[in-house]
Coordinates of C-alpha atoms in Angstrom, one line a residue:
M909 CA 56.3 31.3 33.0
G910 CA 57.6 34.9 32.6
G911 CA 60.9 33.9 34.2
V912 CA 59.2 32.3 37.2
E913 CA 59.6 28.5 37.8
V914 CA 56.2 27.0 38.4
V915 CA 56.0 23.7 40.3
R916 CA 52.6 22.0 40.1
F917 CA 51.5 19.1 42.3
R918 CA 48.7 16.6 41.9
Y919 CA 46.5 16.0 44.9
F920 CA 43.8 13.7 43.7
F921 CA 42.8 11.4 40.8
H922 CA 43.1 13.6 37.8
R923 CA 39.5 13.1 36.7
W924 CA 38.1 14.4 40.0
Q925 CA 40.8 16.9 40.9
N926 CA 38.6 20.0 40.9
L927 CA 38.9 21.7 44.3
A928 CA 40.4 24.9 43.1
Y929 CA 39.8 27.6 40.4
E930 CA 36.4 28.5 38.7
G931 CA 35.1 30.4 41.8
G932 CA 37.6 29.4 44.4
I933 CA 37.8 26.6 47.0
L934 CA 35.1 27.9 49.3
A935 CA 32.6 28.2 46.5
K936 CA 33.5 24.8 45.2
L937 CA 32.9 23.2 48.6
R938 CA 29.6 24.9 48.9
Q939 CA 28.6 23.7 45.5
N940 CA 29.4 20.0 46.2
R941 CA 30.2 18.8 49.7
W942 CA 31.7 15.6 48.3
R943 CA 34.7 17.8 47.5
Y944 CA 35.6 18.0 51.2
L945 CA 37.1 14.5 50.6
Q946 CA 39.8 16.2 48.5
V947 CA 40.8 18.8 51.2
P948 CA 43.1 16.5 53.3
F949 CA 44.8 15.3 50.1
F950 CA 45.2 18.9 48.9
F951 CA 47.0 19.9 52.2
F952 CA 49.1 16.8 52.3
F953 CA 50.4 16.8 48.7
Q954 CA 51.0 20.6 48.8
L955 CA 53.0 20.1 52.0
L956 CA 55.0 17.3 50.4
A957 CA 55.8 19.4 47.3
L958 CA 57.0 22.3 49.5
I959 CA 59.1 20.0 51.7
R960 CA 60.8 18.6 48.6
I961 CA 61.5 22.0 47.2
L962 CA 63.0 23.2 50.5
G963 CA 65.2 20.1 50.6
K964 CA 66.7 20.7 47.2
R965 CA 67.4 24.5 47.4
K966 CA 68.1 27.2 49.9
F967 CA 65.5 30.0 50.2
D968 CA 65.6 33.2 52.2
V969 CA 61.8 33.9 52.2
I970 CA 58.6 32.0 51.6
H971 CA 55.8 34.1 50.3
A972 CA 52.5 32.3 51.0
H973 CA 49.3 33.7 49.4
W974 CA 46.3 33.1 51.7
L975 CA 46.6 32.3 55.4
I976 CA 44.7 29.0 54.8
P977 CA 45.7 26.8 53.1
Q978 CA 49.0 28.1 51.9
G979 CA 50.1 29.9 55.1
L980 CA 49.2 26.8 57.2
V981 CA 51.1 24.5 54.8
A982 CA 54.2 26.8 55.0
I983 CA 54.1 26.8 58.8
W984 CA 54.0 23.0 58.8
A985 CA 56.9 22.8 56.3
L986 CA 59.0 25.2 58.4
F987 CA 58.7 22.9 61.4
L988 CA 60.6 20.3 59.4
R989 CA 62.8 22.5 57.2
K990 CA 64.1 25.4 59.2
G991 CA 65.6 28.4 57.4
P992 CA 63.4 30.7 55.4
R993 CA 61.3 33.5 56.9
L994 CA 57.6 33.5 56.2
L995 CA 55.8 36.4 54.5
C996 CA 52.0 35.7 54.2
T997 CA 49.5 37.7 52.2
S998 CA 45.8 37.6 53.0
H999 CA 43.4 38.5 50.1
G1000 CA 40.1 38.6 51.9
A1001 CA 38.2 35.3 51.8
D1002 CA 40.6 33.7 54.3
L1003 CA 40.0 36.4 56.8
Y1004 CA 36.3 37.0 56.1
G1005 CA 35.0 33.7 54.9
L1006 CA 36.7 31.3 57.2
R1007 CA 35.2 32.0 60.6
G1008 CA 34.5 30.3 63.8
V1009 CA 36.6 29.1 66.8
W1010 CA 38.1 26.2 64.9
L1011 CA 39.2 28.4 62.1
D1012 CA 40.2 31.5 64.1
R1013 CA 42.7 29.5 66.1
P1014 CA 44.8 28.3 63.2
K1015 CA 44.6 31.8 61.7
R1016 CA 45.9 33.3 64.9
A1017 CA 48.7 30.7 65.0
I1018 CA 49.7 31.4 61.4
I1019 CA 49.7 35.2 62.0
K1020 CA 51.8 34.8 65.2
R1021 CA 54.5 32.8 63.3
T1022 CA 54.8 35.0 60.2
A1023 CA 57.7 37.3 60.0
A1024 CA 55.4 39.7 58.1
L1025 CA 51.8 39.8 57.1
T1026 CA 50.4 41.8 54.2
V1027 CA 46.7 42.5 53.6
V1028 CA 45.2 44.2 50.5
S1029 CA 43.1 46.9 52.1
R1030 CA 43.0 49.0 55.3
V1031 CA 39.8 47.4 56.6
M1032 CA 41.5 44.0 56.4
A1033 CA 44.3 45.4 58.5
E1034 CA 41.9 46.2 61.3
L1035 CA 40.6 42.6 61.3
A1036 CA 44.1 41.2 61.2
V1037 CA 45.0 43.2 64.3
R1038 CA 42.0 41.7 66.1
L1039 CA 43.4 38.3 65.2
G1040 CA 46.7 39.1 66.8
A1041 CA 48.8 40.8 64.1
K1042 CA 51.5 43.2 65.4
A1043 CA 51.7 46.6 63.9
E1044 CA 55.4 46.4 63.2
S1045 CA 54.9 43.3 61.0
L1046 CA 51.6 44.2 59.4
H1047 CA 51.6 46.0 56.0
V1048 CA 48.7 47.1 53.7
I1049 CA 49.9 46.4 50.2
S1050 CA 47.3 45.9 47.5
M1051 CA 47.6 43.6 44.5
G1052 CA 48.6 45.6 41.4
V1053 CA 47.5 46.1 37.8
D1054 CA 49.6 46.7 34.7
A1055 CA 48.4 50.3 34.1
Q1056 CA 51.3 51.2 31.9
T1057 CA 51.1 48.7 29.0
L1058 CA 48.0 46.4 29.4
F1059 CA 45.2 48.3 31.2
T1060 CA 45.3 51.6 29.3
P1061 CA 42.7 54.1 28.1
A1062 CA 40.5 53.6 25.1
R1063 CA 41.2 55.0 21.7
R1064 CA 38.9 57.6 20.3
G1065 CA 35.6 56.0 19.2
E1066 CA 36.3 52.7 21.0
R1067 CA 33.9 53.2 23.9
R1068 CA 30.2 52.4 23.4
D1069 CA 27.5 54.6 25.0
H1070 CA 25.2 52.0 26.5
E1071 CA 27.2 48.8 27.1
L1072 CA 27.5 47.8 30.8
L1073 CA 30.1 45.4 32.0
F1074 CA 30.7 43.0 35.0
V1075 CA 34.0 41.1 35.4
G1076 CA 34.5 38.5 38.1
R1077 CA 33.8 35.1 39.5
L1078 CA 30.1 34.1 39.5
V1079 CA 29.8 33.6 43.2
E1080 CA 27.5 34.9 45.9
K1081 CA 29.8 37.7 47.2
K1082 CA 30.0 39.4 43.8
G1083 CA 26.3 40.4 44.1
L1084 CA 25.3 39.8 40.5
T1085 CA 21.7 39.0 41.6
Y1086 CA 21.3 42.7 42.5
L1087 CA 22.8 43.9 39.2
L1088 CA 20.4 41.7 37.2
G1089 CA 17.6 43.1 39.5
A1090 CA 18.7 46.7 38.6
L1091 CA 18.7 46.1 34.8
P1092 CA 15.0 46.4 34.2
A1093 CA 15.0 50.0 35.6
I1094 CA 18.1 50.8 33.5
L1095 CA 16.4 49.4 30.4
A1096 CA 13.3 51.4 31.1
R1097 CA 15.4 54.6 30.7
Y1098 CA 17.9 53.2 28.1
P1099 CA 16.3 50.5 26.0
R1100 CA 19.5 50.0 24.0
A1101 CA 21.5 49.2 27.1
S1102 CA 23.1 45.7 27.4
L1103 CA 25.1 43.9 30.1
S1104 CA 28.1 41.7 29.4
I1105 CA 29.2 39.3 32.1
A1106 CA 32.8 38.1 31.9
G1107 CA 33.6 35.2 34.3
S1108 CA 32.4 31.8 35.4
G1109 CA 31.5 30.1 38.6
P1110 CA 29.0 28.0 40.5
E1111 CA 26.2 30.7 40.3
E1112 CA 26.0 30.8 36.5
E1113 CA 23.0 28.5 36.1
R1114 CA 21.0 30.3 38.7
L1115 CA 21.9 33.7 37.3
R1116 CA 20.9 32.7 33.8
F1117 CA 17.5 31.5 35.2
L1118 CA 17.1 34.8 37.0
A1119 CA 17.7 36.8 33.8
E1120 CA 15.1 34.7 32.0
K1121 CA 12.6 35.2 34.9
L1122 CA 13.2 39.0 34.8
G1123 CA 12.7 39.0 31.0
I1124 CA 16.1 40.5 30.3
S1125 CA 18.0 37.5 28.9
D1126 CA 18.1 39.1 25.5
R1127 CA 20.0 42.1 27.0
V1128 CA 22.5 40.0 29.0
T1129 CA 25.4 38.1 27.5
F1130 CA 27.4 35.6 29.5
L1131 CA 30.9 35.7 28.0
G1132 CA 32.4 33.0 30.2
P1133 CA 36.0 33.2 31.4
I1134 CA 38.1 35.8 29.5
P1135 CA 41.9 35.6 29.4
N1136 CA 43.5 38.5 31.2
P1137 CA 45.2 40.0 28.1
E1138 CA 41.7 40.3 26.5
L1139 CA 40.0 42.1 29.4
P1140 CA 41.3 45.6 28.5
H1141 CA 39.2 45.5 25.3
L1142 CA 36.1 44.9 27.4
Y1143 CA 36.9 47.7 29.8
R1144 CA 37.7 50.2 26.9
R1145 CA 34.4 49.3 25.2
A1146 CA 32.1 49.6 28.2
A1147 CA 30.2 52.8 29.1
V1148 CA 30.1 51.8 32.8
F1149 CA 31.7 49.0 34.8
I1150 CA 29.6 47.7 37.7
A1151 CA 30.8 45.8 40.8
P1152 CA 27.7 45.1 42.9
S1153 CA 29.6 43.2 45.6
I1154 CA 27.9 42.1 48.9
V1155 CA 28.8 40.5 52.2
A1156 CA 27.9 36.8 51.6
E1157 CA 25.9 34.8 54.1
S1158 CA 29.2 33.1 55.2
G1159 CA 30.7 36.5 56.0
D1160 CA 33.0 36.4 52.9
Q1161 CA 33.4 39.7 51.1
E1162 CA 35.8 41.6 48.9
G1163 CA 39.3 42.1 50.2
L1164 CA 39.9 44.9 47.7
G1165 CA 38.1 44.5 44.3
L1166 CA 41.1 44.6 41.9
V1167 CA 38.8 44.5 38.8
L1168 CA 37.7 48.0 39.7
A1169 CA 41.4 49.1 39.5
E1170 CA 41.7 47.4 36.1
A1171 CA 38.6 49.2 34.8
M1172 CA 39.7 52.5 36.2
A1173 CA 43.1 52.1 34.6
C1174 CA 41.3 51.9 31.3
E1175 CA 39.4 55.1 32.1
C1176 CA 36.1 53.2 32.3
P1177 CA 33.7 54.9 34.8
V1178 CA 32.7 52.6 37.7
V1179 CA 29.8 52.0 40.0
A1180 CA 30.5 49.8 43.0
S1181 CA 28.8 48.7 46.3
D1182 CA 29.8 50.8 49.3
L1183 CA 31.8 48.2 51.1
P1184 CA 34.7 49.0 53.4
A1185 CA 37.5 47.4 51.3
I1186 CA 36.1 48.9 48.0
R1187 CA 36.5 52.4 49.5
D1188 CA 40.3 52.0 49.1
V1189 CA 39.7 52.0 45.3
V1190 CA 36.5 53.9 44.7
I1191 CA 36.1 57.3 46.3
D1192 CA 32.5 58.2 45.9
G1193 CA 32.1 61.2 43.6
V1194 CA 35.8 61.4 42.9
T1195 CA 37.0 58.2 41.3
G1196 CA 33.6 56.5 40.8
L1197 CA 30.1 56.2 42.3
T1198 CA 29.1 53.9 45.1
A1199 CA 25.7 52.4 45.7
R1200 CA 24.1 50.8 48.8
E1201 CA 24.8 47.1 49.2
R1202 CA 22.0 44.7 48.2
N1203 CA 20.0 47.6 46.8
S1204 CA 19.1 47.2 43.1
A1205 CA 17.1 50.5 43.0
D1206 CA 20.1 52.5 44.2
L1207 CA 22.4 50.6 41.9
A1208 CA 20.2 51.4 38.9
S1209 CA 20.0 55.1 39.9
K1210 CA 23.8 55.4 40.0
V1211 CA 24.3 53.7 36.6
I1212 CA 21.6 55.9 35.1
A1213 CA 23.2 59.0 36.6
L1214 CA 26.4 58.1 34.7
L1215 CA 24.6 57.2 31.5
D1216 CA 22.8 60.6 31.7
N1217 CA 26.0 62.6 32.2
P1218 CA 28.9 62.2 29.8
D1219 CA 30.9 64.9 31.4
L1220 CA 30.6 63.2 34.8
R1221 CA 31.7 59.9 33.2
K1222 CA 34.8 61.6 31.7
R1223 CA 35.7 63.4 35.0
L1224 CA 35.4 60.2 37.1
A1225 CA 37.3 58.1 34.5
E1226 CA 40.2 60.5 34.3
E1227 CA 40.5 60.9 38.1
G1228 CA 40.1 57.1 38.5
R1229 CA 43.1 56.4 36.3
R1230 CA 45.2 58.9 38.2
H1231 CA 44.3 57.2 41.4
V1232 CA 45.2 53.8 40.1
L1233 CA 48.6 55.0 38.8
A1234 CA 49.4 56.4 42.2
R1235 CA 48.4 53.4 44.3
F1236 CA 47.8 50.3 42.3
D1237 CA 50.2 50.3 39.4
W1238 CA 52.4 47.2 39.2
E1239 CA 55.6 49.3 39.6
V1240 CA 54.3 50.9 42.7
V1241 CA 53.2 47.6 44.3
A1242 CA 56.2 45.6 43.2
D1243 CA 58.5 48.2 44.7
R1244 CA 56.8 48.0 48.0
Y1245 CA 57.0 44.2 48.0
A1246 CA 60.6 44.3 46.9
R1247 CA 61.6 46.5 49.8
L1248 CA 59.7 44.3 52.3
I1249 CA 61.3 41.1 51.0
E1250 CA 64.8 42.6 51.0
V1251 CA 64.3 43.4 54.7
L1252 CA 63.1 39.9 55.5
A1253 CA 65.9 38.3 53.6
Q1254 CA 68.6 40.1 55.6

């Protein structure tokens, strides 16, 4: 796949193997607790696959994405197959959503045994330090977006005046409840406005019911999952991209909010919740606007402010793209990871 060898592993009967994807493992477990039966099999067969790979070839570095489960699996494998150094990347849910004594202990153990730990935002680095990460082995490196060839600005006439857009998994921490709650006020000011929701997840049925209840279902379109190459068309078409993220009841929250960087790379004006990790991407009044978390009225007022002011939209959009090119472009991020991996491989 793009020059990368992908090794897949089966961990359960094919018909019921559904622990990952479509919202993520944590959301899947909350949706159906019978899926906890798959967890030990997932760990075991991923470990077995990794041990087999390490037995066939020599590697200098293992890069594990997420502390749990991948980081934990890598630690176990390295007890049996010495050699590679471990680089682990935490994306957010593993630090924020997996909490409690019985989960903090393995996270601390994993962090202690990694040669380097990367996190995708500055606020995550603070939490990682509290869990025992050492400053010399901790690096803030966000995930990147292809801002040069894929996520690029709209052509003249492509952007629509009143189309609103959300892209992401349909899970609690994305805060779509509050975006739907804001839509009636937006429609009162702009009756032609519409909201497109790109993504899937366990909250979809509840969100559809809420749209019906609010009487806005005719102005909301659930697009389902959209392939990555098709997302730029949505970002270029939208007047405003909205990310109403919240801190979920479990404590899970955004590690960064990469879809915001995608939208900004396409020069789409953005409104996002004022959460610590999101501040790395959206600088209020400079690269976008922020609204108070869990506050539909404030969210609506910020969206209306952008729809009211084309000049403000243009200024934020242009500055947003410059910010993405400097900090989140693939070339920038890839270079930082390349230099880190080269050091670890020595």
